[in-house]
């Protein structure tokens, strides 16, 4: 497969995953408006921006206005607009979709017509939606629909595209992005573990990571903060846990590059994927290890992206020619 | 069967005999090869015809068969308009056309070989040397360079028009002709929307085009490469023909590459894949000469591949069409094609040119100046309607002004009569009406020449219009080459 094509599919998939995750965070945050104290809502916004690594629009000072009920709804409207539709914000849901579609358009011949048509139609709908109509209806419905459109696209991908290299790179992009974002979200919530008076509603974290129902099935609805962290880090069968993602990356890389995974020394991406998995699978899971484990996961995931790009996409020609 | 038009859809069909009608004789009787199709049409209620039209249009919509319109403010993607009634050509008539096209491409390839080698035709004064060596499309870099099978133009799309005098060539597209995907898409859409009528009409197949193209490209590879890697080089997604590039690459099962996917090392061309670099042997390029290689041609090109031309010169990669073919589809050189055929082949041209007056010749200039109100005058190096005067539509002042620039630089101009393009029945709303058409067949040349029976039939859907370009209200029709049963 052409390196440029793989690059476009990989990024298309990363942007879609990020759009899905952003929509879900907004869904949960907007939902908390109804019944959470103003201070908790303000802290929620702060965590959301920190997790997504987006600079909030300048005039918002979450510390100063934290307890001001009057500004709560107006702020939420403006912040949601900024994170959903703002064209100048590269992290807004609409910007992320636009980039995903542009990546897809560059390699349209590699997608099945069903995939393209679904992506295109969802994009056209999002493009023509404005915050006012979302807000005057039920905002949470809109965010759920946005995530559902991405789920549908994934389903179509799995069932119409040949499970060859194109499919593999799409999965690779999805799980790299998921691991990086989930780790960032967990890191934004971790400080609340120590502070008992923080009043953090840990169900919101589970919902933000699409893991509330899987958690309840596994642990019942008794929400215990450390249990929640452990579940999102180490649970092997929950599709949004870090460990699950690490396993998907390891398997995916072996499919993409069997040689790099079967030879000593292992190719850099395989080595990193193996390390990521061992950090998450064999960690003693001690409570004080959350911080170091998350730091390790984030560092490895960053390197892994770099090594994937370096080995399969932007390798130097000299290096490739030497390897013959 | 047969007889005059009976379907209400044919009510008020305009049988004006100023123009050749593709379906009807001058007396209003259907032509022999159209008789059966005409009979089924006549028996079809207008509502059913409209349903067929809707099916055909929908199939284009779903396939995403679009073209790009470049406006001042923004570019728009539009669905390519298609008319559901085929234009029909008699098999034996087509065979003659095909022989003429084959003869023509043979002469053009000999001409290109000649002007990039010894230049005999120029030395003998058959074609003016300054016209060739002074052309901006003449590539000095191609001098004395061998090309596989001495074929420069592997893919040609020639625009044919028909008048009462028969078929004539209006233009040869020898650089990167496009439109073949529309031909294939039209055929696919018609077959699906009227399978029984199609079957009964005994239409010759065009579906083998992609196979023939792939086989032809493979035949250009050096003999020591038994299993050549062939790629299609596109300028990218913003090119108006990108749909076609993607379509052909998918049909042939070859990679669709952009300049940035290729690199040249030691005069060898490689593409960057996820599994490392892979050697490329044949490039079907859909980008213009100017942009192929910034080191050799335009240094500001970002579409091309640095060093590609050197690899080509060294014989390490084949580029089709070869660089430098544009010199032979210049409007001035076009006028000399019949003379080339006589010169190289010692044969009479089987397929006529549109009568063309060369203003570089004194009698041509005089005739043009005397008849400006009846002629179309064109600037030779240009295309797309630039620097053109349409005499009958111009004001007296415009003609006078044009005459001055003509006299100042006669060698840059040619003139042609306004053509009475033939018309074919089209479904316009609920009614069938005649509209002007042309035809672009595609000629593939490697070790041998193949012409699929058919082509892109463009149609001016606006009443009375002679402009078939899709940007100006033009659409397409399927072209059916049909055989008439003997006896």
mmCIF file with all atom_site columns, N, CA, C and O in Angstrom, chain A residues 1-4 6 102 105-110 165 169 311-317 320-321, chain B residues 63-64 237-238 242 246 250 255-258 260-261 263 265 270-277:
data_model
loop_
_atom_site.group_PDB
_atom_site.id
_atom_site.type_symbol
_atom_site.label_atom_id
_atom_site.label_alt_id
_atom_site.label_comp_id
_atom_site.label_asym_id
_atom_site.label_entity_id
_atom_site.label_seq_id
_atom_site.pdbx_PDB_ins_code
_atom_site.Cartn_x
_atom_site.Cartn_y
_atom_site.Cartn_z
_atom_site.occupancy
_atom_site.B_iso_or_equiv
_atom_site.pdbx_formal_charge
_atom_site.auth_seq_id
_atom_site.auth_comp_id
_atom_site.auth_asym_id
_atom_site.auth_atom_id
_atom_site.pdbx_PDB_model_num
ATOM 1   N N  . UNK A 1 1   ? 0.845   -1.194 0.000   1.00 0.00 ? 1   UNK A N  1
ATOM 2   C CA . UNK A 1 1   ? 0.000   0.000  0.000   1.00 0.00 ? 1   UNK A CA 1
ATOM 3   C C  . UNK A 1 1   ? 0.879   1.242  0.000   1.00 0.00 ? 1   UNK A C  1
ATOM 4   O O  . UNK A 1 1   ? 1.902   1.287  0.683   1.00 0.00 ? 1   UNK A O  1
ATOM 5   N N  . UNK A 1 2   ? 0.440   2.256  -0.752  1.00 0.00 ? 2   UNK A N  1
ATOM 6   C CA . UNK A 1 2   ? 1.213   3.491  -0.790  1.00 0.00 ? 2   UNK A CA 1
ATOM 7   C C  . UNK A 1 2   ? 1.289   4.116  0.594   1.00 0.00 ? 2   UNK A C  1
ATOM 8   O O  . UNK A 1 2   ? 0.303   4.163  1.323   1.00 0.00 ? 2   UNK A O  1
ATOM 9   N N  . UNK A 1 3   ? 2.470   4.630  0.948   1.00 0.00 ? 3   UNK A N  1
ATOM 10  C CA . UNK A 1 3   ? 2.658   5.238  2.259   1.00 0.00 ? 3   UNK A CA 1
ATOM 11  C C  . UNK A 1 3   ? 1.708   6.422  2.458   1.00 0.00 ? 3   UNK A C  1
ATOM 12  O O  . UNK A 1 3   ? 1.149   6.618  3.539   1.00 0.00 ? 3   UNK A O  1
ATOM 13  N N  . UNK A 1 4   ? 1.504   7.201  1.407   1.00 0.00 ? 4   UNK A N  1
ATOM 14  C CA . UNK A 1 4   ? 0.611   8.360  1.521   1.00 0.00 ? 4   UNK A CA 1
ATOM 15  C C  . UNK A 1 4   ? -0.830  7.929  1.810   1.00 0.00 ? 4   UNK A C  1
ATOM 16  O O  . UNK A 1 4   ? -1.543  8.564  2.592   1.00 0.00 ? 4   UNK A O  1
ATOM 17  N N  . UNK A 1 6   ? -1.732  5.123  3.338   1.00 0.00 ? 6   UNK A N  1
ATOM 18  C CA . UNK A 1 6   ? -1.772  4.653  4.726   1.00 0.00 ? 6   UNK A CA 1
ATOM 19  C C  . UNK A 1 6   ? -1.837  5.858  5.673   1.00 0.00 ? 6   UNK A C  1
ATOM 20  O O  . UNK A 1 6   ? -2.597  5.859  6.653   1.00 0.00 ? 6   UNK A O  1
ATOM 21  N N  . UNK A 1 102 ? -11.504 15.266 4.761   1.00 0.00 ? 102 UNK A N  1
ATOM 22  C CA . UNK A 1 102 ? -10.495 15.669 3.789   1.00 0.00 ? 102 UNK A CA 1
ATOM 23  C C  . UNK A 1 102 ? -9.476  14.541 3.594   1.00 0.00 ? 102 UNK A C  1
ATOM 24  O O  . UNK A 1 102 ? -9.082  14.241 2.478   1.00 0.00 ? 102 UNK A O  1
ATOM 25  N N  . UNK A 1 105 ? -11.135 12.007 1.469   1.00 0.00 ? 105 UNK A N  1
ATOM 26  C CA . UNK A 1 105 ? -11.297 12.463 0.089   1.00 0.00 ? 105 UNK A CA 1
ATOM 27  C C  . UNK A 1 105 ? -10.015 12.295 -0.717  1.00 0.00 ? 105 UNK A C  1
ATOM 28  O O  . UNK A 1 105 ? -10.036 12.020 -1.911  1.00 0.00 ? 105 UNK A O  1
ATOM 29  N N  . UNK A 1 106 ? -8.890  12.448 -0.024  1.00 0.00 ? 106 UNK A N  1
ATOM 30  C CA . UNK A 1 106 ? -7.604  12.310 -0.711  1.00 0.00 ? 106 UNK A CA 1
ATOM 31  C C  . UNK A 1 106 ? -7.377  10.884 -1.208  1.00 0.00 ? 106 UNK A C  1
ATOM 32  O O  . UNK A 1 106 ? -6.590  10.676 -2.116  1.00 0.00 ? 106 UNK A O  1
ATOM 33  N N  . UNK A 1 107 ? -8.020  9.941  -0.568  1.00 0.00 ? 107 UNK A N  1
ATOM 34  C CA . UNK A 1 107 ? -7.784  8.536  -0.938  1.00 0.00 ? 107 UNK A CA 1
ATOM 35  C C  . UNK A 1 107 ? -9.116  7.825  -1.152  1.00 0.00 ? 107 UNK A C  1
ATOM 36  O O  . UNK A 1 107 ? -9.298  6.685  -0.780  1.00 0.00 ? 107 UNK A O  1
ATOM 37  N N  . UNK A 1 108 ? -10.030 8.562  -1.780  1.00 0.00 ? 108 UNK A N  1
ATOM 38  C CA . UNK A 1 108 ? -11.387 8.056  -1.925  1.00 0.00 ? 108 UNK A CA 1
ATOM 39  C C  . UNK A 1 108 ? -11.436 6.689  -2.592  1.00 0.00 ? 108 UNK A C  1
ATOM 40  O O  . UNK A 1 108 ? -12.276 5.861  -2.259  1.00 0.00 ? 108 UNK A O  1
ATOM 41  N N  . UNK A 1 109 ? -10.525 6.443  -3.515  1.00 0.00 ? 109 UNK A N  1
ATOM 42  C CA . UNK A 1 109 ? -10.564 5.166  -4.241  1.00 0.00 ? 109 UNK A CA 1
ATOM 43  C C  . UNK A 1 109 ? -10.233 3.984  -3.330  1.00 0.00 ? 109 UNK A C  1
ATOM 44  O O  . UNK A 1 109 ? -10.458 2.851  -3.687  1.00 0.00 ? 109 UNK A O  1
ATOM 45  N N  . UNK A 1 110 ? -9.672  4.259  -2.146  1.00 0.00 ? 110 UNK A N  1
ATOM 46  C CA . UNK A 1 110 ? -9.320  3.168  -1.235  1.00 0.00 ? 110 UNK A CA 1
ATOM 47  C C  . UNK A 1 110 ? -10.479 2.799  -0.316  1.00 0.00 ? 110 UNK A C  1
ATOM 48  O O  . UNK A 1 110 ? -10.473 1.750  0.306   1.00 0.00 ? 110 UNK A O  1
ATOM 49  N N  . UNK A 1 165 ? -4.433  -4.143 4.415   1.00 0.00 ? 165 UNK A N  1
ATOM 50  C CA . UNK A 1 165 ? -3.626  -3.079 5.028   1.00 0.00 ? 165 UNK A CA 1
ATOM 51  C C  . UNK A 1 165 ? -4.426  -1.814 5.306   1.00 0.00 ? 165 UNK A C  1
ATOM 52  O O  . UNK A 1 165 ? -4.213  -1.152 6.316   1.00 0.00 ? 165 UNK A O  1
ATOM 53  N N  . UNK A 1 169 ? -4.551  -0.088 8.984   1.00 0.00 ? 169 UNK A N  1
ATOM 54  C CA . UNK A 1 169 ? -4.102  1.261  9.338   1.00 0.00 ? 169 UNK A CA 1
ATOM 55  C C  . UNK A 1 169 ? -5.233  2.088  9.942   1.00 0.00 ? 169 UNK A C  1
ATOM 56  O O  . UNK A 1 169 ? -5.000  2.950  10.784  1.00 0.00 ? 169 UNK A O  1
ATOM 57  N N  . UNK A 1 311 ? 8.573   4.328  10.380  1.00 0.00 ? 311 UNK A N  1
ATOM 58  C CA . UNK A 1 311 ? 8.839   3.041  9.728   1.00 0.00 ? 311 UNK A CA 1
ATOM 59  C C  . UNK A 1 311 ? 7.969   2.807  8.484   1.00 0.00 ? 311 UNK A C  1
ATOM 60  O O  . UNK A 1 311 ? 8.431   2.228  7.503   1.00 0.00 ? 311 UNK A O  1
ATOM 61  N N  . UNK A 1 312 ? 6.706   3.270  8.521   1.00 0.00 ? 312 UNK A N  1
ATOM 62  C CA . UNK A 1 312 ? 5.805   2.898  7.418   1.00 0.00 ? 312 UNK A CA 1
ATOM 63  C C  . UNK A 1 312 ? 5.444   4.064  6.514   1.00 0.00 ? 312 UNK A C  1
ATOM 64  O O  . UNK A 1 312 ? 4.965   3.864  5.414   1.00 0.00 ? 312 UNK A O  1
ATOM 65  N N  . UNK A 1 313 ? 5.627   5.284  6.977   1.00 0.00 ? 313 UNK A N  1
ATOM 66  C CA . UNK A 1 313 ? 5.099   6.400  6.205   1.00 0.00 ? 313 UNK A CA 1
ATOM 67  C C  . UNK A 1 313 ? 6.171   7.385  5.761   1.00 0.00 ? 313 UNK A C  1
ATOM 68  O O  . UNK A 1 313 ? 6.417   7.567  4.585   1.00 0.00 ? 313 UNK A O  1
ATOM 69  N N  . UNK A 1 314 ? 6.851   7.991  6.707   1.00 0.00 ? 314 UNK A N  1
ATOM 70  C CA . UNK A 1 314 ? 7.806   9.045  6.346   1.00 0.00 ? 314 UNK A CA 1
ATOM 71  C C  . UNK A 1 314 ? 9.247   8.573  6.503   1.00 0.00 ? 314 UNK A C  1
ATOM 72  O O  . UNK A 1 314 ? 10.094  9.331  6.942   1.00 0.00 ? 314 UNK A O  1
ATOM 73  N N  . UNK A 1 315 ? 9.505   7.320  6.134   1.00 0.00 ? 315 UNK A N  1
ATOM 74  C CA . UNK A 1 315 ? 10.886  6.826  6.245   1.00 0.00 ? 315 UNK A CA 1
ATOM 75  C C  . UNK A 1 315 ? 11.784  7.552  5.260   1.00 0.00 ? 315 UNK A C  1
ATOM 76  O O  . UNK A 1 315 ? 11.329  8.023  4.222   1.00 0.00 ? 315 UNK A O  1
ATOM 77  N N  . UNK A 1 316 ? 13.070  7.628  5.591   1.00 0.00 ? 316 UNK A N  1
ATOM 78  C CA . UNK A 1 316 ? 13.972  8.295  4.650   1.00 0.00 ? 316 UNK A CA 1
ATOM 79  C C  . UNK A 1 316 ? 14.288  7.337  3.509   1.00 0.00 ? 316 UNK A C  1
ATOM 80  O O  . UNK A 1 316 ? 14.385  6.124  3.691   1.00 0.00 ? 316 UNK A O  1
ATOM 81  N N  . UNK A 1 317 ? 14.418  7.913  2.341   1.00 0.00 ? 317 UNK A N  1
ATOM 82  C CA . UNK A 1 317 ? 14.666  7.094  1.156   1.00 0.00 ? 317 UNK A CA 1
ATOM 83  C C  . UNK A 1 317 ? 15.994  6.375  1.268   1.00 0.00 ? 317 UNK A C  1
ATOM 84  O O  . UNK A 1 317 ? 16.125  5.213  0.881   1.00 0.00 ? 317 UNK A O  1
ATOM 85  N N  . UNK A 1 320 ? 15.642  3.300  3.339   1.00 0.00 ? 320 UNK A N  1
ATOM 86  C CA . UNK A 1 320 ? 14.901  2.255  2.638   1.00 0.00 ? 320 UNK A CA 1
ATOM 87  C C  . UNK A 1 320 ? 15.762  1.605  1.556   1.00 0.00 ? 320 UNK A C  1
ATOM 88  O O  . UNK A 1 320 ? 15.697  0.403  1.334   1.00 0.00 ? 320 UNK A O  1
ATOM 89  N N  . UNK A 1 321 ? 16.591  2.422  0.899   1.00 0.00 ? 321 UNK A N  1
ATOM 90  C CA . UNK A 1 321 ? 17.421  1.875  -0.169  1.00 0.00 ? 321 UNK A CA 1
ATOM 91  C C  . UNK A 1 321 ? 18.504  0.957  0.404   1.00 0.00 ? 321 UNK A C  1
ATOM 92  O O  . UNK A 1 321 ? 18.836  -0.073 -0.171  1.00 0.00 ? 321 UNK A O  1
ATOM 93  N N  . UNK B 2 63  ? -22.896 6.878  -8.284  1.00 0.00 ? 63  UNK B N  1
ATOM 94  C CA . UNK B 2 63  ? -21.486 6.578  -8.545  1.00 0.00 ? 63  UNK B CA 1
ATOM 95  C C  . UNK B 2 63  ? -20.611 7.777  -8.224  1.00 0.00 ? 63  UNK B C  1
ATOM 96  O O  . UNK B 2 63  ? -19.397 7.683  -8.210  1.00 0.00 ? 63  UNK B O  1
ATOM 97  N N  . UNK B 2 64  ? -21.244 8.933  -8.028  1.00 0.00 ? 64  UNK B N  1
ATOM 98  C CA . UNK B 2 64  ? -20.447 10.142 -7.763  1.00 0.00 ? 64  UNK B CA 1
ATOM 99  C C  . UNK B 2 64  ? -19.698 10.587 -9.000  1.00 0.00 ? 64  UNK B C  1
ATOM 100 O O  . UNK B 2 64  ? -18.552 11.021 -8.933  1.00 0.00 ? 64  UNK B O  1
ATOM 101 N N  . UNK B 2 237 ? -6.200  15.240 -6.059  1.00 0.00 ? 237 UNK B N  1
ATOM 102 C CA . UNK B 2 237 ? -7.642  15.288 -5.852  1.00 0.00 ? 237 UNK B CA 1
ATOM 103 C C  . UNK B 2 237 ? -8.258  16.588 -6.372  1.00 0.00 ? 237 UNK B C  1
ATOM 104 O O  . UNK B 2 237 ? -9.448  16.651 -6.640  1.00 0.00 ? 237 UNK B O  1
ATOM 105 N N  . UNK B 2 238 ? -7.454  17.629 -6.539  1.00 0.00 ? 238 UNK B N  1
ATOM 106 C CA . UNK B 2 238 ? -8.016  18.903 -6.984  1.00 0.00 ? 238 UNK B CA 1
ATOM 107 C C  . UNK B 2 238 ? -8.093  19.010 -8.507  1.00 0.00 ? 238 UNK B C  1
ATOM 108 O O  . UNK B 2 238 ? -8.598  19.985 -9.038  1.00 0.00 ? 238 UNK B O  1
ATOM 109 N N  . UNK B 2 242 ? -9.945  14.033 -11.675 1.00 0.00 ? 242 UNK B N  1
ATOM 110 C CA . UNK B 2 242 ? -9.505  13.095 -10.635 1.00 0.00 ? 242 UNK B CA 1
ATOM 111 C C  . UNK B 2 242 ? -10.406 11.862 -10.563 1.00 0.00 ? 242 UNK B C  1
ATOM 112 O O  . UNK B 2 242 ? -9.933  10.750 -10.374 1.00 0.00 ? 242 UNK B O  1
ATOM 113 N N  . UNK B 2 246 ? -8.943  8.005  -10.588 1.00 0.00 ? 246 UNK B N  1
ATOM 114 C CA . UNK B 2 246 ? -9.236  7.010  -9.556  1.00 0.00 ? 246 UNK B CA 1
ATOM 115 C C  . UNK B 2 246 ? -9.976  5.818  -10.164 1.00 0.00 ? 246 UNK B C  1
ATOM 116 O O  . UNK B 2 246 ? -9.692  4.660  -9.858  1.00 0.00 ? 246 UNK B O  1
ATOM 117 N N  . UNK B 2 250 ? -8.538  1.962  -10.330 1.00 0.00 ? 250 UNK B N  1
ATOM 118 C CA . UNK B 2 250 ? -9.270  0.888  -9.679  1.00 0.00 ? 250 UNK B CA 1
ATOM 119 C C  . UNK B 2 250 ? -9.627  -0.209 -10.679 1.00 0.00 ? 250 UNK B C  1
ATOM 120 O O  . UNK B 2 250 ? -9.494  -1.388 -10.413 1.00 0.00 ? 250 UNK B O  1
ATOM 121 N N  . UNK B 2 255 ? -1.761  1.104  -8.761  1.00 0.00 ? 255 UNK B N  1
ATOM 122 C CA . UNK B 2 255 ? -1.733  2.177  -7.766  1.00 0.00 ? 255 UNK B CA 1
ATOM 123 C C  . UNK B 2 255 ? -1.965  3.523  -8.442  1.00 0.00 ? 255 UNK B C  1
ATOM 124 O O  . UNK B 2 255 ? -1.453  3.799  -9.526  1.00 0.00 ? 255 UNK B O  1
ATOM 125 N N  . UNK B 2 256 ? -2.722  4.360  -7.748  1.00 0.00 ? 256 UNK B N  1
ATOM 126 C CA . UNK B 2 256 ? -2.919  5.741  -8.172  1.00 0.00 ? 256 UNK B CA 1
ATOM 127 C C  . UNK B 2 256 ? -1.915  6.573  -7.378  1.00 0.00 ? 256 UNK B C  1
ATOM 128 O O  . UNK B 2 256 ? -2.057  6.729  -6.177  1.00 0.00 ? 256 UNK B O  1
ATOM 129 N N  . UNK B 2 257 ? -0.906  7.081  -8.038  1.00 0.00 ? 257 UNK B N  1
ATOM 130 C CA . UNK B 2 257 ? 0.153   7.778  -7.299  1.00 0.00 ? 257 UNK B CA 1
ATOM 131 C C  . UNK B 2 257 ? 0.160   9.262  -7.622  1.00 0.00 ? 257 UNK B C  1
ATOM 132 O O  . UNK B 2 257 ? -0.287  9.694  -8.685  1.00 0.00 ? 257 UNK B O  1
ATOM 133 N N  . UNK B 2 258 ? 0.660   10.038 -6.673  1.00 0.00 ? 258 UNK B N  1
ATOM 134 C CA . UNK B 2 258 ? 0.941   11.445 -6.909  1.00 0.00 ? 258 UNK B CA 1
ATOM 135 C C  . UNK B 2 258 ? 2.458   11.606 -6.959  1.00 0.00 ? 258 UNK B C  1
ATOM 136 O O  . UNK B 2 258 ? 3.200   10.707 -6.569  1.00 0.00 ? 258 UNK B O  1
ATOM 137 N N  . UNK B 2 260 ? 4.474   13.107 -5.131  1.00 0.00 ? 260 UNK B N  1
ATOM 138 C CA . UNK B 2 260 ? 5.186   12.925 -3.864  1.00 0.00 ? 260 UNK B CA 1
ATOM 139 C C  . UNK B 2 260 ? 5.293   11.466 -3.430  1.00 0.00 ? 260 UNK B C  1
ATOM 140 O O  . UNK B 2 260 ? 5.972   11.160 -2.461  1.00 0.00 ? 260 UNK B O  1
ATOM 141 N N  . UNK B 2 261 ? 4.583   10.558 -4.119  1.00 0.00 ? 261 UNK B N  1
ATOM 142 C CA . UNK B 2 261 ? 4.713   9.138  -3.789  1.00 0.00 ? 261 UNK B CA 1
ATOM 143 C C  . UNK B 2 261 ? 5.904   8.495  -4.491  1.00 0.00 ? 261 UNK B C  1
ATOM 144 O O  . UNK B 2 261 ? 6.252   7.360  -4.203  1.00 0.00 ? 261 UNK B O  1
ATOM 145 N N  . UNK B 2 263 ? 9.942   8.573  -6.064  1.00 0.00 ? 263 UNK B N  1
ATOM 146 C CA . UNK B 2 263 ? 11.250  9.195  -5.951  1.00 0.00 ? 263 UNK B CA 1
ATOM 147 C C  . UNK B 2 263 ? 12.203  8.496  -6.909  1.00 0.00 ? 263 UNK B C  1
ATOM 148 O O  . UNK B 2 263 ? 11.973  7.348  -7.315  1.00 0.00 ? 263 UNK B O  1
ATOM 149 N N  . UNK B 2 265 ? 16.120  7.316  -7.713  1.00 0.00 ? 265 UNK B N  1
ATOM 150 C CA . UNK B 2 265 ? 17.438  7.066  -7.151  1.00 0.00 ? 265 UNK B CA 1
ATOM 151 C C  . UNK B 2 265 ? 18.239  6.305  -8.200  1.00 0.00 ? 265 UNK B C  1
ATOM 152 O O  . UNK B 2 265 ? 17.761  5.292  -8.721  1.00 0.00 ? 265 UNK B O  1
ATOM 153 N N  . UNK B 2 270 ? 11.035  4.777  -7.885  1.00 0.00 ? 270 UNK B N  1
ATOM 154 C CA . UNK B 2 270 ? 10.434  3.975  -6.829  1.00 0.00 ? 270 UNK B CA 1
ATOM 155 C C  . UNK B 2 270 ? 9.180   4.653  -6.302  1.00 0.00 ? 270 UNK B C  1
ATOM 156 O O  . UNK B 2 270 ? 9.070   5.869  -6.342  1.00 0.00 ? 270 UNK B O  1
ATOM 157 N N  . UNK B 2 271 ? 8.255   3.830  -5.799  1.00 0.00 ? 271 UNK B N  1
ATOM 158 C CA . UNK B 2 271 ? 7.146   4.428  -5.053  1.00 0.00 ? 271 UNK B CA 1
ATOM 159 C C  . UNK B 2 271 ? 7.274   4.025  -3.591  1.00 0.00 ? 271 UNK B C  1
ATOM 160 O O  . UNK B 2 271 ? 7.760   2.956  -3.254  1.00 0.00 ? 271 UNK B O  1
ATOM 161 N N  . UNK B 2 272 ? 6.817   4.956  -2.743  1.00 0.00 ? 272 UNK B N  1
ATOM 162 C CA . UNK B 2 272 ? 6.927   4.729  -1.307  1.00 0.00 ? 272 UNK B CA 1
ATOM 163 C C  . UNK B 2 272 ? 5.708   3.951  -0.842  1.00 0.00 ? 272 UNK B C  1
ATOM 164 O O  . UNK B 2 272 ? 4.599   4.452  -0.876  1.00 0.00 ? 272 UNK B O  1
ATOM 165 N N  . UNK B 2 273 ? 5.916   2.715  -0.412  1.00 0.00 ? 273 UNK B N  1
ATOM 166 C CA . UNK B 2 273 ? 4.807   1.937  0.130   1.00 0.00 ? 273 UNK B CA 1
ATOM 167 C C  . UNK B 2 273 ? 5.060   1.724  1.620   1.00 0.00 ? 273 UNK B C  1
ATOM 168 O O  . UNK B 2 273 ? 6.138   2.039  2.118   1.00 0.00 ? 273 UNK B O  1
ATOM 169 N N  . UNK B 2 274 ? 4.069   1.192  2.305   1.00 0.00 ? 274 UNK B N  1
ATOM 170 C CA . UNK B 2 274 ? 4.257   0.928  3.733   1.00 0.00 ? 274 UNK B CA 1
ATOM 171 C C  . UNK B 2 274 ? 5.272   -0.187 3.945   1.00 0.00 ? 274 UNK B C  1
ATOM 172 O O  . UNK B 2 274 ? 5.756   -0.369 5.042   1.00 0.00 ? 274 UNK B O  1
ATOM 173 N N  . UNK B 2 275 ? 5.557   -0.919 2.880   1.00 0.00 ? 275 UNK B N  1
ATOM 174 C CA . UNK B 2 275 ? 6.536   -2.001 3.011   1.00 0.00 ? 275 UNK B CA 1
ATOM 175 C C  . UNK B 2 275 ? 7.887   -1.626 2.409   1.00 0.00 ? 275 UNK B C  1
ATOM 176 O O  . UNK B 2 275 ? 8.676   -2.481 2.067   1.00 0.00 ? 275 UNK B O  1
ATOM 177 N N  . UNK B 2 276 ? 8.097   -0.326 2.242   1.00 0.00 ? 276 UNK B N  1
ATOM 178 C CA . UNK B 2 276 ? 9.378   0.117  1.704   1.00 0.00 ? 276 UNK B CA 1
ATOM 179 C C  . UNK B 2 276 ? 9.225   0.604  0.281   1.00 0.00 ? 276 UNK B C  1
ATOM 180 O O  . UNK B 2 276 ? 8.118   0.826  -0.208  1.00 0.00 ? 276 UNK B O  1
ATOM 181 N N  . UNK B 2 277 ? 10.359  0.781  -0.402  1.00 0.00 ? 277 UNK B N  1
ATOM 182 C CA . UNK B 2 277 ? 10.323  1.326  -1.753  1.00 0.00 ? 277 UNK B CA 1
ATOM 183 C C  . UNK B 2 277 ? 10.077  0.211  -2.751  1.00 0.00 ? 277 UNK B C  1
ATOM 184 O O  . UNK B 2 277 ? 10.617  -0.884 -2.613  1.00 0.00 ? 277 UNK B O  1
#
